[in-house]
Coordinates of C-alpha atoms in Angstrom, one line a residue:
Chain Z
X1 CA -28.3 -27.6 -1.9
X2 CA -27.6 -30.4 -4.7
X3 CA -24.0 -30.7 -3.9
X4 CA -25.0 -31.7 -0.6
X5 CA -27.9 -33.7 -1.2
X6 CA -25.1 -35.5 -3.7
X7 CA -22.2 -35.4 -1.9
X8 CA -24.4 -36.9 0.9
X9 CA -25.9 -40.1 -1.4
X10 CA -22.5 -41.0 -2.5
X11 CA -21.2 -41.4 0.0
X12 CA -24.1 -43.6 1.7
X13 CA -23.6 -45.5 -1.3
X14 CA -19.4 -45.7 -0.6
X15 CA -20.5 -47.0 2.8
X16 CA -23.1 -49.2 1.6
X17 CA -20.4 -50.4 -1.2
X18 CA -17.8 -51.4 1.5
X19 CA -19.4 -53.9 3.4
X20 CA -20.1 -56.1 -0.1
X21 CA -16.6 -55.1 -1.0
X22 CA -15.4 -56.7 2.3
X23 CA -17.4 -59.7 1.7
X24 CA -16.4 -59.7 -1.9
X25 CA -12.6 -59.5 -0.7
X26 CA -12.9 -61.8 2.2
X27 CA -14.5 -65.0 -0.3
X28 CA -11.9 -63.7 -3.0
X29 CA -8.8 -64.0 -0.2
X30 CA -10.7 -67.6 0.7
X31 CA -11.0 -69.2 -2.8
X32 CA -7.7 -68.4 -3.9
X33 CA -5.8 -69.9 -0.9
X34 CA -7.8 -72.4 -0.8
X35 CA -9.0 -74.0 -4.4
X36 CA -5.5 -74.7 -5.7
X37 CA -4.9 -77.6 -3.0
X38 CA -8.2 -79.1 -4.3
X39 CA -7.1 -78.6 -8.0
X40 CA -4.5 -80.7 -7.2
X41 CA -5.7 -82.9 -5.1
X42 CA -8.5 -83.3 -6.7
X43 CA -12.1 -82.8 -5.5
X44 CA -13.5 -85.5 -5.0
X45 CA -10.5 -86.7 -2.9
X46 CA -10.5 -83.8 -0.7
X47 CA -14.2 -83.6 0.0
X48 CA -14.6 -87.6 0.5
X49 CA -11.2 -88.8 1.6
X50 CA -11.7 -90.1 5.2
X51 CA -7.7 -89.4 5.4
X52 CA -6.4 -86.0 7.8
X53 CA -2.5 -85.8 8.1
X54 CA -2.0 -82.9 7.1
X55 CA 1.6 -83.1 7.9
X56 CA 2.0 -86.2 5.8
X57 CA 0.0 -84.9 3.3
X58 CA -3.0 -86.6 3.4
X59 CA -6.4 -84.1 2.9
X60 CA -9.4 -86.0 3.5
X61 CA -11.4 -83.5 5.4
X62 CA -14.7 -86.4 5.0
X63 CA -14.8 -86.9 8.5
X64 CA -15.4 -83.4 9.1
X65 CA -17.9 -82.8 6.7
X66 CA -19.6 -85.6 8.4
X67 CA -19.3 -84.3 11.7
X68 CA -20.1 -80.8 10.8
X69 CA -23.5 -82.2 9.3
X70 CA -24.4 -84.7 12.2
X71 CA -23.9 -81.6 14.6
X72 CA -26.3 -79.5 13.1
X73 CA -28.8 -81.6 12.4
X74 CA -28.3 -83.2 16.3
X75 CA -28.7 -79.1 17.1
X76 CA -31.8 -78.5 14.5
X77 CA -33.7 -81.8 16.1
X78 CA -33.1 -79.9 19.8
X79 CA -34.2 -76.6 18.6
X80 CA -36.5 -77.0 16.1
X81 CA -39.8 -78.3 17.8
X82 CA -38.7 -76.4 20.7
X83 CA -38.4 -73.0 19.5
X84 CA -41.3 -73.5 17.3
X85 CA -44.0 -74.5 20.1
X86 CA -41.9 -71.6 22.3
X87 CA -43.2 -69.3 19.1
X88 CA -46.3 -70.3 19.2
X89 CA -46.9 -69.9 23.1
X90 CA -45.5 -66.3 22.8
X91 CA -47.5 -65.6 19.6
X92 CA -50.6 -66.7 20.3
X93 CA -50.8 -68.2 24.1
X94 CA -48.9 -66.1 26.9
X95 CA -50.8 -63.7 28.5
X96 CA -48.7 -60.3 27.7
X97 CA -47.0 -60.4 31.6
X98 CA -45.6 -63.6 30.7
X99 CA -45.1 -62.7 27.4
X100 CA -43.0 -59.6 28.5
X101 CA -40.6 -62.1 30.7
X102 CA -39.8 -64.7 28.2
X103 CA -39.3 -62.7 25.4
X104 CA -36.2 -60.4 26.6
X105 CA -35.3 -63.9 28.6
X106 CA -34.7 -65.3 25.0
X107 CA -33.3 -62.0 23.8
X108 CA -30.2 -62.4 26.7
X109 CA -29.8 -66.2 25.4
X110 CA -28.3 -64.8 22.1
X111 CA -26.2 -62.4 23.8
X112 CA -24.7 -65.4 25.8
X113 CA -20.9 -65.8 24.8
X114 CA -20.4 -69.1 23.1
X115 CA -17.4 -69.6 25.0
X116 CA -19.3 -69.5 28.2
X117 CA -22.1 -72.5 26.1
X118 CA -18.5 -74.4 25.6
X119 CA -17.8 -74.1 29.5
X120 CA -21.1 -75.0 30.8
X121 CA -20.9 -78.1 28.2
X122 CA -17.6 -79.0 29.0
X123 CA -18.3 -79.1 32.7
X124 CA -22.0 -80.3 33.3
X125 CA -23.2 -81.3 30.1
X126 CA -20.3 -83.9 28.8
X127 CA -20.0 -85.5 32.2
X128 CA -23.5 -86.2 32.4
X129 CA -23.3 -88.1 28.9
X130 CA -20.0 -89.7 30.4
X131 CA -21.7 -91.0 33.4
X132 CA -25.6 -91.8 31.9
X133 CA -24.7 -92.6 28.5
X134 CA -21.0 -94.0 28.4
X135 CA -18.6 -93.0 25.8
X136 CA -16.5 -90.1 26.6
X137 CA -18.8 -87.5 27.1
X138 CA -17.3 -85.0 24.4
X139 CA -19.7 -86.2 21.6
X140 CA -21.8 -85.4 18.9
X141 CA -24.8 -85.6 21.5
X142 CA -23.3 -83.0 23.7
X143 CA -22.5 -80.6 20.9
X144 CA -26.1 -81.1 19.3
X145 CA -27.5 -80.2 22.9
X146 CA -24.8 -77.0 23.3
X147 CA -25.1 -75.8 19.6
X148 CA -29.7 -76.8 20.1
X149 CA -29.6 -74.3 22.7
X150 CA -27.8 -71.5 21.0
X151 CA -29.7 -71.2 17.9
X152 CA -32.9 -71.6 19.9
X153 CA -32.8 -67.5 20.1
X154 CA -33.0 -67.6 16.1
X155 CA -35.4 -70.1 15.5
X156 CA -38.0 -68.5 18.4
X157 CA -37.4 -64.7 17.0
X158 CA -37.8 -65.7 13.3
X159 CA -40.7 -68.2 13.8
X160 CA -42.5 -65.8 16.0
X161 CA -42.3 -62.8 12.9
X162 CA -43.5 -65.7 10.5
X163 CA -46.5 -66.3 12.9
X164 CA -47.4 -63.0 13.9
X165 CA -47.5 -61.8 10.2
X166 CA -50.3 -64.8 9.3
X167 CA -52.9 -62.2 8.8
X168 CA -55.8 -61.7 11.8
X169 CA -58.7 -62.7 9.4
X170 CA -57.7 -66.2 8.8
X171 CA -57.2 -67.2 12.2
X172 CA -60.8 -64.9 13.2
X173 CA -62.4 -67.0 10.1
X174 CA -61.3 -69.9 11.4
X175 CA -62.5 -69.6 15.1
X176 CA -66.1 -68.0 13.5
X177 CA -66.5 -71.2 11.9
X178 CA -66.3 -72.9 15.3
X179 CA -62.7 -73.8 16.1
X180 CA -61.2 -74.4 19.1
X181 CA -57.6 -72.2 19.4
X182 CA -56.1 -75.2 19.6
X183 CA -57.5 -76.5 16.1
X184 CA -57.0 -72.6 14.6
X185 CA -53.2 -72.8 15.2
X186 CA -52.8 -76.2 13.8
X187 CA -54.3 -76.3 10.8
X188 CA -54.7 -72.5 10.0
X189 CA -52.3 -70.1 11.7
X190 CA -49.3 -73.0 11.5
X191 CA -49.8 -73.9 7.9
X192 CA -49.8 -69.7 6.8
X193 CA -46.9 -69.4 8.9
X194 CA -45.0 -72.4 7.2
X195 CA -42.9 -70.8 4.8
X196 CA -41.3 -68.3 7.5
X197 CA -40.4 -71.4 10.1
X198 CA -38.7 -73.3 7.3
X199 CA -36.8 -69.6 7.3
X200 CA -36.4 -69.6 10.8
X201 CA -34.9 -72.9 10.5
X202 CA -32.7 -72.4 7.8
X203 CA -31.0 -69.7 9.5
X204 CA -30.9 -71.5 12.5
X205 CA -28.9 -74.6 10.8
X206 CA -26.8 -71.7 9.4
X207 CA -25.9 -70.3 13.1
X208 CA -25.3 -74.0 13.9
X209 CA -22.8 -75.1 11.2
X210 CA -20.5 -71.7 11.6
X211 CA -20.6 -72.0 15.7
X212 CA -17.0 -72.9 16.2
X213 CA -15.6 -72.2 20.1
X214 CA -18.6 -74.4 22.0
X215 CA -18.6 -76.8 19.6
X216 CA -14.4 -77.2 20.1
X217 CA -14.7 -77.3 23.8
X218 CA -17.7 -80.8 23.8
X219 CA -17.4 -82.1 20.7
X220 CA -14.2 -84.0 21.3
X221 CA -12.5 -83.4 17.9
X222 CA -11.2 -86.5 16.8
X223 CA -10.9 -87.3 13.0
X224 CA -12.9 -89.9 12.4
X225 CA -16.4 -90.6 11.1
X226 CA -18.8 -90.8 14.4
X227 CA -20.5 -94.1 14.5
X228 CA -22.7 -92.7 16.5
X229 CA -24.2 -89.7 19.2
X230 CA -21.9 -90.8 21.5
X231 CA -19.0 -90.7 19.3
X232 CA -16.5 -87.8 19.9
X233 CA -16.3 -85.9 16.1
X234 CA -14.7 -82.9 14.8
X235 CA -16.1 -80.0 12.5
X236 CA -15.3 -77.9 9.4
X237 CA -15.1 -75.0 11.7
X238 CA -13.1 -76.5 14.2
X239 CA -10.5 -78.1 12.1
X240 CA -9.3 -74.7 11.3
X241 CA -9.2 -73.2 14.1
X242 CA -8.0 -75.9 16.1
X243 CA -4.8 -76.0 13.6
X244 CA -4.6 -72.4 12.5
X245 CA -1.5 -71.8 14.5
X246 CA 0.9 -74.0 13.3
X247 CA -0.2 -74.9 9.9
X248 CA 1.8 -73.5 7.1
X249 CA 2.1 -74.6 3.1
X250 CA -0.4 -77.3 1.8
X251 CA -1.3 -77.4 5.3
X252 CA -2.8 -74.4 5.2
X253 CA -4.0 -74.2 2.2
X254 CA -6.2 -77.3 3.0
X255 CA -7.7 -75.2 6.2
X256 CA -8.9 -72.7 3.8
X257 CA -10.2 -75.1 1.9
X258 CA -12.2 -76.2 4.4
X259 CA -13.3 -72.7 5.0
X260 CA -14.6 -72.8 1.2
X261 CA -16.5 -76.1 1.8
X262 CA -17.9 -74.3 4.8
X263 CA -18.8 -71.1 3.0
X264 CA -20.0 -73.0 -0.1
X265 CA -22.7 -74.6 2.6
X266 CA -23.5 -71.7 4.2
X267 CA -24.6 -70.1 1.0
X268 CA -26.3 -73.1 0.2
X269 CA -28.4 -72.1 2.9
X270 CA -28.7 -68.9 2.8
X271 CA -30.2 -68.7 -0.5
X272 CA -32.4 -71.8 0.4
X273 CA -33.9 -69.0 3.2
X274 CA -34.0 -66.2 0.7
X275 CA -35.5 -68.7 -2.0
X276 CA -38.6 -69.5 0.6
X277 CA -38.8 -65.7 1.8
X278 CA -38.8 -64.8 -1.9
X279 CA -42.3 -67.0 -1.9
X280 CA -44.3 -65.8 0.7
X281 CA -47.5 -64.7 -0.3
X282 CA -48.3 -61.0 0.3
X283 CA -50.8 -60.8 2.6
X284 CA -54.1 -59.1 1.9
Chain L
X1 CA -85.2 -80.2 3.3
X2 CA -83.6 -78.9 6.4
X3 CA -85.4 -78.4 9.6
X4 CA -86.3 -75.0 11.0
X5 CA -82.8 -75.0 13.4
X6 CA -85.2 -73.2 15.9
X7 CA -86.1 -77.0 16.3
X8 CA -82.8 -78.6 17.4
X9 CA -82.8 -75.6 20.1
X10 CA -83.7 -77.7 22.9
X11 CA -82.0 -80.7 22.3
X12 CA -78.7 -78.6 21.0
X13 CA -78.4 -77.2 24.2
X14 CA -77.6 -80.8 25.8
X15 CA -76.0 -82.2 23.0
X16 CA -72.4 -81.2 21.7
X17 CA -73.1 -82.7 18.1
X18 CA -75.3 -80.6 16.8
X19 CA -75.5 -81.6 12.6
X20 CA -77.2 -85.0 14.1
X21 CA -79.7 -83.5 16.2
X22 CA -80.4 -81.4 13.3
X23 CA -81.3 -84.2 11.1
X24 CA -84.6 -85.4 13.3
X25 CA -87.6 -83.5 11.5
X26 CA -90.2 -82.9 14.1
X27 CA -93.3 -80.8 12.4
X28 CA -95.6 -81.3 15.5
X29 CA -93.3 -78.7 17.6
X30 CA -93.6 -76.4 14.6
X31 CA -96.5 -74.2 15.7
X32 CA -95.3 -74.1 19.5
X33 CA -92.2 -72.9 18.7
X34 CA -93.4 -70.3 16.6
X35 CA -95.4 -69.2 19.5
X36 CA -92.6 -69.0 21.4
X37 CA -90.0 -67.4 19.6
X38 CA -92.7 -64.5 19.0
X39 CA -91.9 -63.5 22.7
X40 CA -88.6 -64.6 23.1
X41 CA -86.0 -62.9 20.1
X42 CA -83.4 -65.5 18.8
X43 CA -81.1 -62.7 20.0
X44 CA -81.2 -60.1 22.3
X45 CA -79.0 -57.1 22.8
X46 CA -79.3 -55.9 26.5
X47 CA -77.5 -52.7 27.6
X48 CA -74.3 -53.6 25.8
X49 CA -71.7 -50.8 26.3
X50 CA -68.2 -52.3 24.9
X51 CA -64.8 -50.3 25.6
X52 CA -61.5 -51.4 23.6
X53 CA -59.1 -49.6 26.3
X54 CA -60.8 -46.0 27.6
X55 CA -62.5 -46.1 23.7
X56 CA -66.7 -46.6 24.4
X57 CA -67.4 -48.2 20.9
X58 CA -70.8 -49.0 21.8
X59 CA -72.9 -46.9 24.2
X60 CA -75.7 -48.9 26.3
X61 CA -77.2 -50.7 23.2
X62 CA -80.7 -52.4 23.2
X63 CA -81.7 -54.6 19.9
X64 CA -83.8 -57.5 19.7
X65 CA -83.1 -59.6 16.9
X66 CA -86.0 -61.6 15.7
X67 CA -85.9 -65.4 14.3
X68 CA -86.2 -65.9 10.2
X69 CA -85.9 -61.9 9.7
X70 CA -82.9 -60.4 7.9
X71 CA -81.9 -57.1 10.4
X72 CA -80.3 -54.8 9.0
X73 CA -77.6 -52.8 10.9
X74 CA -76.4 -49.7 9.5
X75 CA -74.6 -46.2 9.9
X76 CA -71.1 -44.3 9.3
X77 CA -67.9 -46.0 10.3
X78 CA -66.3 -46.2 13.4
X79 CA -70.0 -46.7 15.0
X80 CA -69.4 -49.5 16.3
X81 CA -71.6 -52.0 13.7
X82 CA -68.6 -55.0 13.6
X83 CA -68.2 -54.7 17.2
X84 CA -71.4 -55.6 18.2
X85 CA -71.5 -58.3 15.6
X86 CA -68.4 -59.6 17.1
X87 CA -69.8 -59.2 20.6
X88 CA -72.8 -62.1 19.7
X89 CA -70.1 -64.5 18.7
X90 CA -67.8 -63.7 21.3
X91 CA -65.1 -63.1 18.7
X92 CA -63.9 -60.5 21.1
X93 CA -63.1 -63.0 23.5
X94 CA -59.0 -62.4 23.2
X95 CA -59.1 -58.9 22.2
X96 CA -57.1 -57.9 25.3
X97 CA -57.8 -54.2 25.6
X98 CA -61.3 -55.2 25.1
X99 CA -64.2 -55.3 28.2
X100 CA -68.1 -55.1 28.5
X101 CA -71.3 -54.2 30.3
X102 CA -74.3 -55.5 29.9
X103 CA -75.8 -59.0 28.5
X104 CA -76.4 -60.6 25.3
X105 CA -78.7 -63.5 24.9
X106 CA -79.1 -66.0 22.2
X107 CA -82.4 -68.1 22.8
X108 CA -83.0 -66.1 26.0
X109 CA -79.2 -68.0 27.2
X110 CA -76.7 -65.6 28.6
X111 CA -73.9 -66.2 26.0
X112 CA -71.4 -64.4 28.2
X113 CA -72.1 -66.9 31.3
X114 CA -69.2 -68.5 32.4
X115 CA -70.6 -72.0 31.9
X116 CA -71.6 -71.7 28.1
X117 CA -69.5 -73.1 25.4
X118 CA -67.7 -70.4 23.1
X119 CA -67.3 -73.1 20.3
X120 CA -70.9 -74.1 20.3
X121 CA -71.7 -70.5 20.2
X122 CA -69.6 -70.1 17.2
X123 CA -71.0 -72.7 15.7
X124 CA -74.5 -71.9 16.5
X125 CA -73.8 -68.0 15.4
X126 CA -72.1 -67.9 11.7
X127 CA -70.0 -64.9 11.0
X128 CA -69.4 -64.0 7.2
X129 CA -66.2 -60.6 7.5
X130 CA -66.0 -57.9 5.0
X131 CA -63.5 -58.8 3.2
X132 CA -63.5 -62.3 1.8
X133 CA -61.4 -64.6 3.9
X134 CA -61.3 -67.7 2.2
X135 CA -58.5 -70.4 3.4
X136 CA -55.6 -71.6 0.8
X137 CA -57.4 -74.9 0.0
X138 CA -59.7 -76.5 -2.5
X139 CA -63.4 -74.9 -3.0
X140 CA -64.9 -78.1 -1.4
X141 CA -62.4 -78.1 1.7
X142 CA -63.4 -74.8 2.2
X143 CA -66.5 -75.3 2.5
X144 CA -66.7 -78.5 4.4
X145 CA -64.0 -76.7 6.8
X146 CA -66.9 -76.4 9.7
X147 CA -68.3 -79.7 9.5
X148 CA -64.8 -81.1 9.6
X149 CA -63.7 -79.6 12.4
X150 CA -66.5 -80.8 14.0
X151 CA -65.8 -84.1 13.8
X152 CA -67.7 -85.3 10.2
X153 CA -65.8 -87.5 8.7
X154 CA -68.2 -89.5 6.0
X155 CA -67.3 -88.5 2.8
X156 CA -70.9 -88.3 1.1
X157 CA -72.2 -86.6 3.9
X158 CA -69.7 -83.8 3.4
X159 CA -70.5 -83.9 -0.3
X160 CA -74.4 -83.2 0.6
X161 CA -73.2 -80.6 3.1
X162 CA -71.3 -78.7 0.5
X163 CA -73.9 -78.7 -2.4
X164 CA -76.7 -77.3 0.2
X165 CA -74.5 -74.7 2.0
X166 CA -72.8 -73.8 -1.9
X167 CA -76.7 -73.9 -3.5
X168 CA -77.6 -71.6 -0.6
X169 CA -75.2 -69.1 -1.2
X170 CA -76.0 -69.4 -5.1
X171 CA -72.9 -70.7 -6.1
X172 CA -73.0 -74.2 -6.8
X173 CA -73.7 -73.9 -10.4
X174 CA -70.6 -71.8 -10.7
X175 CA -68.4 -74.1 -9.3
X176 CA -69.8 -77.6 -9.2
X177 CA -67.6 -78.5 -11.5
X178 CA -64.3 -78.0 -10.0
X179 CA -64.6 -78.2 -6.3
X180 CA -61.0 -79.6 -6.4
X181 CA -59.6 -76.0 -7.7
X182 CA -58.3 -73.5 -5.3
X183 CA -60.8 -71.2 -3.9
X184 CA -58.0 -68.5 -4.5
X185 CA -59.0 -69.1 -8.2
X186 CA -62.0 -66.9 -7.9
X187 CA -63.3 -63.8 -8.4
X188 CA -63.7 -61.6 -5.9
X189 CA -67.9 -62.1 -5.4
X190 CA -67.8 -65.7 -5.9
X191 CA -65.0 -66.0 -3.3
X192 CA -67.7 -64.0 -0.9
X193 CA -70.1 -66.6 -1.7
X194 CA -67.9 -68.7 -1.2
X195 CA -67.6 -67.6 2.5
X196 CA -71.4 -67.6 2.8
X197 CA -71.1 -71.0 2.3
X198 CA -68.5 -71.8 4.1
X199 CA -70.6 -70.7 7.4
X200 CA -74.1 -71.9 6.3
X201 CA -71.8 -75.5 6.1
X202 CA -71.5 -75.2 9.7
X203 CA -75.7 -74.9 9.9
X204 CA -75.8 -72.3 12.4
X205 CA -78.8 -70.6 13.1
X206 CA -77.9 -67.1 13.0
X207 CA -76.1 -65.9 10.2
X208 CA -74.5 -62.4 10.7
X209 CA -72.6 -60.9 7.8
X210 CA -70.0 -58.0 8.2
X211 CA -70.3 -55.5 5.5
X212 CA -70.1 -58.9 3.3
X213 CA -70.7 -56.3 -0.2
X214 CA -68.1 -53.5 0.9
X215 CA -65.4 -55.2 -2.0
X216 CA -68.1 -56.1 -4.6
X217 CA -69.6 -55.0 -8.4
X218 CA -73.2 -54.1 -8.1
X219 CA -74.0 -58.5 -10.0
X220 CA -72.2 -60.1 -7.2
X221 CA -73.9 -57.5 -4.4
X222 CA -77.4 -58.9 -6.0
X223 CA -76.4 -62.1 -6.1
X224 CA -75.9 -61.9 -2.3
X225 CA -79.1 -60.3 -1.4
X226 CA -80.6 -62.9 -3.5
X227 CA -79.1 -65.7 -1.6
X228 CA -80.0 -63.6 1.2
X229 CA -83.5 -63.6 0.9
X230 CA -83.8 -67.2 -0.1
X231 CA -82.1 -67.9 3.5
X232 CA -84.0 -65.9 6.0
X233 CA -86.8 -68.8 5.7
X234 CA -84.4 -71.5 7.4
X235 CA -81.7 -68.5 9.3
X236 CA -81.9 -65.4 11.2
X237 CA -79.8 -63.1 9.7
X238 CA -78.3 -60.0 10.8
X239 CA -76.3 -57.9 7.6
X240 CA -73.9 -54.7 8.5
X241 CA -73.9 -52.3 5.8
X242 CA -72.7 -48.9 5.4
X243 CA -74.5 -48.9 2.2
X244 CA -78.2 -47.4 2.6
X245 CA -79.6 -48.5 -0.6
X246 CA -79.0 -51.7 0.3
X247 CA -80.2 -51.7 3.5
X248 CA -83.4 -50.8 2.5
X249 CA -83.5 -53.3 -0.3
X250 CA -82.6 -56.3 1.5
X251 CA -83.7 -55.5 5.2
X252 CA -87.0 -56.9 7.2
X253 CA -86.1 -54.1 10.3
X254 CA -83.1 -51.5 9.9
X255 CA -81.0 -50.5 13.4
X256 CA -79.1 -47.0 13.0
X257 CA -76.0 -46.8 14.9
X258 CA -73.9 -43.5 15.1
X259 CA -70.6 -42.9 17.2
X260 CA -71.7 -46.4 19.8
X261 CA -75.4 -44.9 19.9
X262 CA -78.5 -47.0 18.5
X263 CA -80.7 -44.4 17.5
X264 CA -83.5 -46.5 16.8
X265 CA -84.5 -49.4 15.0
X266 CA -87.6 -50.0 13.5
X267 CA -89.4 -51.9 10.3
X268 CA -87.2 -50.6 6.9
X269 CA -89.7 -49.0 5.1
X270 CA -90.6 -47.5 7.7
X271 CA -87.7 -46.1 8.7
X272 CA -86.5 -45.0 5.5
X273 CA -89.9 -43.2 4.7
X274 CA -90.6 -41.7 8.0
X275 CA -87.4 -41.6 10.5
X276 CA -88.2 -40.6 13.7
X277 CA -84.5 -39.5 14.6
X278 CA -83.2 -36.2 12.8
X279 CA -79.8 -38.0 12.7
X280 CA -81.3 -41.1 11.1
X281 CA -82.9 -38.5 7.9
X282 CA -79.7 -37.1 7.9
X283 CA -77.5 -40.0 7.5
X284 CA -80.4 -41.9 5.3
X285 CA -80.0 -39.0 3.1
X286 CA -76.8 -38.7 2.7
X287 CA -75.8 -35.2 4.8
X288 CA -73.3 -37.0 6.7
X289 CA -71.2 -40.3 6.8

């Protein structure tokens, strides 16, 4: 009996460790492949260089960094307010029947493959932007909108959890003091849920910055620093995906180095989220 | 001095801004109102049954609460005491499965009438919860929360209001030098008195307290009881307590609830010396509950 328990525990431990090991292996591999070229080119040159001509020996990924940052912030400007509003509606206002329809619909949104988002973007959104706002259509704006919709489920479901975790006493205390429902939401519930909402937004950021397929399809992929929302751009992820097929030698290393930068970005965001989670006060 | 809130009653009903009306003393009408109040209880609960889903929490309860008295409501856990309070300020409105029959009157007006303004009702009927619920703000901001949301901006008025409320809750001397400190830094007993002060600051007419001393030490409990005793001159107070001794010490009349049924309600002294119903006697003597 005792050996059986021992065996089960150790097996589970091994399985849990294998997930961590997988992560460690990928990270180590990416770093081993990617860091030498950063060292050779100089970190400053690599990160801030504006010229990306890998076949001719120029490896500057600054345009891609800017592209990723723009697209991600754009996505968040769209998904943040929309997602938060939706979460507040679902938790505080929606009658149960409406919530029962909206919740699964949002989960479904998360299940649509990204290539489908990209396809809809290129067929519907890009021409719309080209005709009404000008520019080539394939742009930072198009990518931001598509990404915004894609990260919406993340922002909504995590904000929803945060709102539901606010102690009921806060809300009832506010109502008993003569707050209207809306005052209770804006002055008591939202401030109390702020740490969780921040986490929702940071995790949304993480998803947006890592998304590849849909972005490649609508962002234009031009290697230059975008001057405005209607300019095409290229993101870190699309840089890797677009060129990996024919990259060799230094070029291949440079793509791995792009991966390293992406890795750092996402680690930064996740640890930021973890930090906020840690600070959340336990509910009484 | 603050005028009797009942005096401002008639004006209140038409006015969305109670605090202004309350500032106008009207001594002449005093006797007349006193006489009227003797006829009409401040709060009257009539045939009130409450259901949560299929569970009946209150069974046709009839109970008047007179102005300027402390009414104690006692009974074992789960007997519907809290539900009764939550029906009087309509806090159960948003509880989805909750449904009720019967009526509740405040100054003779049905509070569940669709025409009644629930926000105004909650400003007139304040409630203090079992566990202290300070908001994560400063002491001062906690106290002036209600006047602020009601639109009061003048700093000096707010300070006056805060001082009066804190004195009413016998907390002023302990916090007057640190009003800007976080309310969460106060002790449990102080937090509960802060919550009472916060309710007083909204200048209600009825103050309902739901087991306000359940988590407190005897000294804090005593302070709260003292505060209540001095407050009944101005307010109508409903004190829910499953602590029989507290009900005996602090209240003028006591109502005994058992499994949703109002067994009896009588002057406290009478109830404790000579309960009519055997179930009351059993409970008061600690045979159950």
